[in-house]
PDB file of C-alpha atoms in Angstrom:
ATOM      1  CA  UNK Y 205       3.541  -7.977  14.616  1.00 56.00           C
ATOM      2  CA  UNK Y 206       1.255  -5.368  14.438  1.00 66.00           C
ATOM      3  CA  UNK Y 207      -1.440  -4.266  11.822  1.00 79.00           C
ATOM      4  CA  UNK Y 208      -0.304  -1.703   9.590  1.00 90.00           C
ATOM      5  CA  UNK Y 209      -1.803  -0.592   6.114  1.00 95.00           C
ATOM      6  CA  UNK Y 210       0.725  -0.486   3.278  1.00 97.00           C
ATOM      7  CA  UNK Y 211       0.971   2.306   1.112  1.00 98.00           C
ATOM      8  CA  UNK Y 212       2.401   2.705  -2.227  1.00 98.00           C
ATOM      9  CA  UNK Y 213       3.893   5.712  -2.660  1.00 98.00           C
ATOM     10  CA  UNK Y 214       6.219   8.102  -5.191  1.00 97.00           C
ATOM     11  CA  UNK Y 215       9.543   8.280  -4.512  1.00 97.00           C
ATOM     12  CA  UNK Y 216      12.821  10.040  -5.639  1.00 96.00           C
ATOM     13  CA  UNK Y 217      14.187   6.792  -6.948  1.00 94.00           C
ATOM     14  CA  UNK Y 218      10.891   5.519  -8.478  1.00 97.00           C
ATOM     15  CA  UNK Y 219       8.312   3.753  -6.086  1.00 98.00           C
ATOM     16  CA  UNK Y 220       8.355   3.038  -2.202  1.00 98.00           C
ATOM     17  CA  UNK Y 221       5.957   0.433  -0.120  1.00 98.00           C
ATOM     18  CA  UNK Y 222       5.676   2.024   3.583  1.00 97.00           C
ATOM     19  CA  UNK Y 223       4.180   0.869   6.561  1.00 96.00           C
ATOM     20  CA  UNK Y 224       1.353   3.211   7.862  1.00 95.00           C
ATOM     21  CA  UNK Y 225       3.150   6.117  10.319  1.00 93.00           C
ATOM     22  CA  UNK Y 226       6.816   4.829   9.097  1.00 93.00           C
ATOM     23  CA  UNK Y 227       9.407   7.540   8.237  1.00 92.00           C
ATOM     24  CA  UNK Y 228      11.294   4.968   6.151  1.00 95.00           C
ATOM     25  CA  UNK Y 229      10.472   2.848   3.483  1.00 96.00           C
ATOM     26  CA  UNK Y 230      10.082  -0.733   3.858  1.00 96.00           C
ATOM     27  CA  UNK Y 231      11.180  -1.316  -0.289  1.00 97.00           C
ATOM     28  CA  UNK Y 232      11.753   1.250  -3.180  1.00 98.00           C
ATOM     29  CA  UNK Y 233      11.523   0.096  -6.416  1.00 98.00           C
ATOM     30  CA  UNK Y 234      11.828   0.956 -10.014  1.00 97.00           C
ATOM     31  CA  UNK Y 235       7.471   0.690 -11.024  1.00 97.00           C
ATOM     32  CA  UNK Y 236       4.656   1.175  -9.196  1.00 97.00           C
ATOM     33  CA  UNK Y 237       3.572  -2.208 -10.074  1.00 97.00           C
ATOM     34  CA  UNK Y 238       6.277  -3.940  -8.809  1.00 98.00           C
ATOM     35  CA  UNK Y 239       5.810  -2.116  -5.284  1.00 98.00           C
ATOM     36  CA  UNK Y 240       1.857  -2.752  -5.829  1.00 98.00           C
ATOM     37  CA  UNK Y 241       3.110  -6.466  -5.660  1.00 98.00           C
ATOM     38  CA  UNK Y 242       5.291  -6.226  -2.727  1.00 98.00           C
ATOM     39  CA  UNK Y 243       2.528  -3.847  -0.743  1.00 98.00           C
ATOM     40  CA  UNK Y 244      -0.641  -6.583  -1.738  1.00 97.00           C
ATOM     41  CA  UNK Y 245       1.931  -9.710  -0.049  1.00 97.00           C
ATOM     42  CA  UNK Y 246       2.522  -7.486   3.421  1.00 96.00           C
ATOM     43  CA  UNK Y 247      -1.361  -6.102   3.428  1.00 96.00           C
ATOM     44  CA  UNK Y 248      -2.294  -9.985   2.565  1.00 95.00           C
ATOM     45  CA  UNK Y 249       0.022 -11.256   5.006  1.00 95.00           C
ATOM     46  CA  UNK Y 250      -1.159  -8.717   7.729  1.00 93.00           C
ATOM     47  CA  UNK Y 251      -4.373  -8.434   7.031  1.00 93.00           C
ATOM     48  CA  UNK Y 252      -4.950  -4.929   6.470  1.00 94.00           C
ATOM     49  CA  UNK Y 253      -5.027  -2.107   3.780  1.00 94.00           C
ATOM     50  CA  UNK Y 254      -3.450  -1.427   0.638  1.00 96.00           C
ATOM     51  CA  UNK Y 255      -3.390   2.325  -0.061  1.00 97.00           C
ATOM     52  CA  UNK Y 256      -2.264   3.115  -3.606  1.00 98.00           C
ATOM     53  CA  UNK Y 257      -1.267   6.717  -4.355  1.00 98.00           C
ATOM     54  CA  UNK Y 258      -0.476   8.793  -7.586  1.00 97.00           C
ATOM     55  CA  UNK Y 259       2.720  10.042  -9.241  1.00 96.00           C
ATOM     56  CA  UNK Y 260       0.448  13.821  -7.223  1.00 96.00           C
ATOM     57  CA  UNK Y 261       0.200  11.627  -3.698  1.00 93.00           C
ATOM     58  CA  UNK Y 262      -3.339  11.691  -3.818  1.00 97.00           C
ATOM     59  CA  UNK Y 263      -5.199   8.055  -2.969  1.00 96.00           C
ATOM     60  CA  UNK Y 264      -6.334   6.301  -6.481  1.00 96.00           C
ATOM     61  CA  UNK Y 265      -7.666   2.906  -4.815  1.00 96.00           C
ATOM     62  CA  UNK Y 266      -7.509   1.142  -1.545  1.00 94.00           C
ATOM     63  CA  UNK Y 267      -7.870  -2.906  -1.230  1.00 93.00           C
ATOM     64  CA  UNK Y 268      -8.795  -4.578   1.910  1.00 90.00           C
ATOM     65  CA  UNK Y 269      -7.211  -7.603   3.022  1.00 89.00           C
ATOM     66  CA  UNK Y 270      -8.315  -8.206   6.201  1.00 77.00           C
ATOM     67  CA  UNK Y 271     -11.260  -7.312   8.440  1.00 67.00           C
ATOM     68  CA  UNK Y 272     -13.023  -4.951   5.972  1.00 63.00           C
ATOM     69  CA  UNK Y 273     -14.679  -2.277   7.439  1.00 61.00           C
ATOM     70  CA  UNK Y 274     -17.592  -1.717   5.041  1.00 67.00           C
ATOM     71  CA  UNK Y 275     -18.091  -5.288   3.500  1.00 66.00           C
ATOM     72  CA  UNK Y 276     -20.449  -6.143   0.787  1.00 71.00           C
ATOM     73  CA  UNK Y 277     -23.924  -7.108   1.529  1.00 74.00           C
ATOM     74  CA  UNK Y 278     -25.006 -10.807   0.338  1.00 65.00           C
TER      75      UNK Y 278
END
């Protein structure tokens, strides 16, 4: 299985979790939390990003699960 962040995005029927470069949604749900839920167990699970967009598209926060590429110091 390969590495892929997980983005949360808007969708015509409410909320969709995608796989980074996927045409097609892996889930759509009714609330963005819900798919926030389903996006953190893949990202945790693959050990990669979660990439949370707004009702606009635009990125409002991104969680690393994995090998972070800018960790914190101490």
């Amino acid at each position: 299985m390969t590495k892929r962040n997980q983005h949360v995005v808007p969708h015509p029927n409410g909320w969709a979790v995608k796989g980074a470069g996927s045409e097609r949604a892996t889930k759509v749900v009714e609330t963005q939390r819900e798919a926030i839920g389903i996006a953190r167990g893949i990202a945790q699970n693959q050990q990669s990003e979660m990439l949370i967009h707004r009702e606009n598209g635009r990125i409002r926060e991104r969680n690393s699960y994995g090998n972070d590429p800018h960790p914190p110091k101490g």
